[in-house]
PDB file of C-alpha atoms in Angstrom:
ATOM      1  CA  UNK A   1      76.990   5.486 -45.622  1.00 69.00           C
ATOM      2  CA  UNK A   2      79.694   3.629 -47.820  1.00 87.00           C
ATOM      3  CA  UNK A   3      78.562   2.288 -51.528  1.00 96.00           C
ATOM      4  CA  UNK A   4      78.907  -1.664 -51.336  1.00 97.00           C
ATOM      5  CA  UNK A   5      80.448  -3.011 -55.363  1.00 98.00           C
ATOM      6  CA  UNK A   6      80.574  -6.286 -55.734  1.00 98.00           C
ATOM      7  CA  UNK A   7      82.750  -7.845 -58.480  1.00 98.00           C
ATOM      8  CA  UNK A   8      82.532 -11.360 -60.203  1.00 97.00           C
ATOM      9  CA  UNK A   9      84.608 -13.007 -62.663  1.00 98.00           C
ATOM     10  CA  UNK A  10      82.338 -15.904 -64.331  1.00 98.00           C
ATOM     11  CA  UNK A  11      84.501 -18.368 -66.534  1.00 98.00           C
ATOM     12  CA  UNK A  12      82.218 -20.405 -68.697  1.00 98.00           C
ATOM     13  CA  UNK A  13      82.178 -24.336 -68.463  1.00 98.00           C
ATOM     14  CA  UNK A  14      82.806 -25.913 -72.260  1.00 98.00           C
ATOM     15  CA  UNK A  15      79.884 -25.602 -74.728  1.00 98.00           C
ATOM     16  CA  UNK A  16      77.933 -22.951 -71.598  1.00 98.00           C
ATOM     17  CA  UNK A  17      78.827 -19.867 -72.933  1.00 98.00           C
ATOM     18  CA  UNK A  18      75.804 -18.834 -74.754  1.00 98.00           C
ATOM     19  CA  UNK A  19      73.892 -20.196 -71.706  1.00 98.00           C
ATOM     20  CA  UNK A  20      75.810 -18.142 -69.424  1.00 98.00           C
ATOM     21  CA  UNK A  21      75.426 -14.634 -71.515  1.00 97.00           C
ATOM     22  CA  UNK A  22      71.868 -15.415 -71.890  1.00 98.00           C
ATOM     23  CA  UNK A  23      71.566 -15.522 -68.170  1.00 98.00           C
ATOM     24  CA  UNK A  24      72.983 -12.876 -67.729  1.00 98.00           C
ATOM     25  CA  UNK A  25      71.668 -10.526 -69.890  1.00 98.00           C
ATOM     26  CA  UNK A  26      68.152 -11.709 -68.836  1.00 97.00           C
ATOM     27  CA  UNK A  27      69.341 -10.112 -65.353  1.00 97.00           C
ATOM     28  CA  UNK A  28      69.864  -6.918 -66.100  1.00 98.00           C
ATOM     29  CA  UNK A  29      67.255  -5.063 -66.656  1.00 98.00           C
ATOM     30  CA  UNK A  30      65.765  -6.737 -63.109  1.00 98.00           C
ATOM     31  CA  UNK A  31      68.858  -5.793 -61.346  1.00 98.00           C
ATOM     32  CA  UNK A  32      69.262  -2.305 -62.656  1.00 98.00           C
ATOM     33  CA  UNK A  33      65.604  -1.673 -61.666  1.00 98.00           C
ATOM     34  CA  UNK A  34      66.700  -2.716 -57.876  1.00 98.00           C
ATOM     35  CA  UNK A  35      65.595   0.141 -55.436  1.00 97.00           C
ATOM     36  CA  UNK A  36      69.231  -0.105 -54.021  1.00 97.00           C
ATOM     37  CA  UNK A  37      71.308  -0.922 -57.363  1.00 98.00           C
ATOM     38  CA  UNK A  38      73.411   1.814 -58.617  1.00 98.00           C
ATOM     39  CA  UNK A  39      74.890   0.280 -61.531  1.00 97.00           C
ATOM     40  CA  UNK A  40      74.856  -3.731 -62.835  1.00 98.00           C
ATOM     41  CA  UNK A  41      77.476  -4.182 -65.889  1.00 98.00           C
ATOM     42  CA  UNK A  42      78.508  -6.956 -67.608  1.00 98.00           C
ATOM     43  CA  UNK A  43      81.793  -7.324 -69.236  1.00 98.00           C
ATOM     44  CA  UNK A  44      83.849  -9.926 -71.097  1.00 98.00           C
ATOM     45  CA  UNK A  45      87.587 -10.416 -71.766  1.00 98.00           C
ATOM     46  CA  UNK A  46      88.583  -9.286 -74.759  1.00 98.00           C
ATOM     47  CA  UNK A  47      91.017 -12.283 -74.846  1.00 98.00           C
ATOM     48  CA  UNK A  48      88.882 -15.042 -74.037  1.00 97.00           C
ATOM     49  CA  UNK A  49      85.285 -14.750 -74.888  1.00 95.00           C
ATOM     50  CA  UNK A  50      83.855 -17.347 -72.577  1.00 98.00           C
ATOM     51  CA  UNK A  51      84.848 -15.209 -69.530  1.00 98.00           C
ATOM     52  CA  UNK A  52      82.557 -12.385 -68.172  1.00 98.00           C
ATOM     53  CA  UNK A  53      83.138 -10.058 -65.043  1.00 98.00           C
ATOM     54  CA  UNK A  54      80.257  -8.056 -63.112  1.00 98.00           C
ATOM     55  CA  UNK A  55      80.322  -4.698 -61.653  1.00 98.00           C
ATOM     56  CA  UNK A  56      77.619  -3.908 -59.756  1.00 98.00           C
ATOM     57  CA  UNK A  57      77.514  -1.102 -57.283  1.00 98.00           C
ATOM     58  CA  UNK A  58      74.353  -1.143 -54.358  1.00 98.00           C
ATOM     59  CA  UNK A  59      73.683   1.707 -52.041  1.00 97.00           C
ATOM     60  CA  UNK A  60      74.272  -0.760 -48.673  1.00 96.00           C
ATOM     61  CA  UNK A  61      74.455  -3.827 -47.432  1.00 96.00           C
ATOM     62  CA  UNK A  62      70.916  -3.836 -46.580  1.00 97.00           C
ATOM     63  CA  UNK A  63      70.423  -3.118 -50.579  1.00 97.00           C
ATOM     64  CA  UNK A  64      72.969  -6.255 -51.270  1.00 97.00           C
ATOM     65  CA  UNK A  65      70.709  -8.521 -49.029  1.00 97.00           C
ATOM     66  CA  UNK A  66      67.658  -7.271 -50.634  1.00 98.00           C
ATOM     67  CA  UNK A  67      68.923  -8.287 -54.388  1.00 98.00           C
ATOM     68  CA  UNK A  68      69.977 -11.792 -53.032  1.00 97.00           C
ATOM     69  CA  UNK A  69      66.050 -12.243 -52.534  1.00 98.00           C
ATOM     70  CA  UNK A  70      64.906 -11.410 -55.918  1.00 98.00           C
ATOM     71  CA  UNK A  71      63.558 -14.112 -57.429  1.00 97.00           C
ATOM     72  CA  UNK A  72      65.997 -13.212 -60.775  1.00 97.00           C
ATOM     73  CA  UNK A  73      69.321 -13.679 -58.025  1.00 97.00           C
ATOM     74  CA  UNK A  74      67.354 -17.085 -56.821  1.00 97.00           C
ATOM     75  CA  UNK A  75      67.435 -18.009 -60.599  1.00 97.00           C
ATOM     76  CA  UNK A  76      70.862 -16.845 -60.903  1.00 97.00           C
ATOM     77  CA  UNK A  77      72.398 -18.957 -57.976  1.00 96.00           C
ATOM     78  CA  UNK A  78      70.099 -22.064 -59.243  1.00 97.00           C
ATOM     79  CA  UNK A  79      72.027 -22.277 -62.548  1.00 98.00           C
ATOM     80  CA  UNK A  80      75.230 -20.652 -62.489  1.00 97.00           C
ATOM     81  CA  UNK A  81      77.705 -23.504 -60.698  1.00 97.00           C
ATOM     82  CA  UNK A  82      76.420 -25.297 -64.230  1.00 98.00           C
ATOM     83  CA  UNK A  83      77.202 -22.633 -66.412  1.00 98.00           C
ATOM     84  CA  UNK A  84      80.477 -20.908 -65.211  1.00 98.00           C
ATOM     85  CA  UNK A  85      83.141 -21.243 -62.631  1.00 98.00           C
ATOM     86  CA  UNK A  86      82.396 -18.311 -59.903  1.00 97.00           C
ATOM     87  CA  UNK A  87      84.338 -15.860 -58.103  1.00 97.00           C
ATOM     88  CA  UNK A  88      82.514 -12.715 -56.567  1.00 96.00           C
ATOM     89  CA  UNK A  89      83.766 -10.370 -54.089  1.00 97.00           C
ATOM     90  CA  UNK A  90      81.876  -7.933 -51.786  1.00 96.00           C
ATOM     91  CA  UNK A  91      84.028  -4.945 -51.789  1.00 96.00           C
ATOM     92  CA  UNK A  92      83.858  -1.449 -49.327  1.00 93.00           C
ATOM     93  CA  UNK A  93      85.829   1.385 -50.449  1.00 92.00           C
ATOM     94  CA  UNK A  94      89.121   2.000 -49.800  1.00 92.00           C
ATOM     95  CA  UNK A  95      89.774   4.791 -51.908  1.00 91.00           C
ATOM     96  CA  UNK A  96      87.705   5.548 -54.354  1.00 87.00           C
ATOM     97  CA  UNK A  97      87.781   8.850 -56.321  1.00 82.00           C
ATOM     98  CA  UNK A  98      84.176  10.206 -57.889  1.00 74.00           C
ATOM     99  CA  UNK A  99      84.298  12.197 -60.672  1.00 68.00           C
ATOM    100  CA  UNK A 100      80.902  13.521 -61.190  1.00 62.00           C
ATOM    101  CA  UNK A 101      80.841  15.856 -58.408  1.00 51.00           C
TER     102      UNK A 101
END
């Protein structure tokens, strides 16, 4: 069974960028508590502050589908095409080295 990562890049809109971060840290702690979520990061450009990227890593797909029915991902998708400009991909591995064994 292959791990399933999906990546975003989240560009805030002007004057959203609080707004965004906000919403996104209010996420994580739901995510990462996901039966099915292996990891849910959030990172942001050191060059431009208003643009965030998230790693998240699920078991399977069937663990993808289940966090798009959280209520916290239904909150997500309500508000983010206001806050930020949007591009995730749902990745499969290629090659992907683990380290820890």
């Amino acid at each position: 069974m292959a791990h399933i990562k999906i990546m975003a890049t989240l560009l805030a809109r002007p004057g959203k960028t609080g707004e965004l971060e906000a919403l996104l840290f209010s996420m994580a702690p739901h995510c990462r508590a996901e039966p099915g979520n292996l990891r849910w990061d959030i990172w942001r450009d050191q060059t431009k502050a208003d643009r965030y990227a998230l790693d998240e890593l699920y078991v399977d797909n069937a663990a993808v589908a289940a966090h798009r029915e959280t209520p916290h991902f239904k909150n997500y998708l309500s508000k983010i095409n206001d806050l930020a400009d949007r591009n995730a991909f749902v990745l499969e591995p290629a090659l992907v080295a683990n380290k820890n064994g």
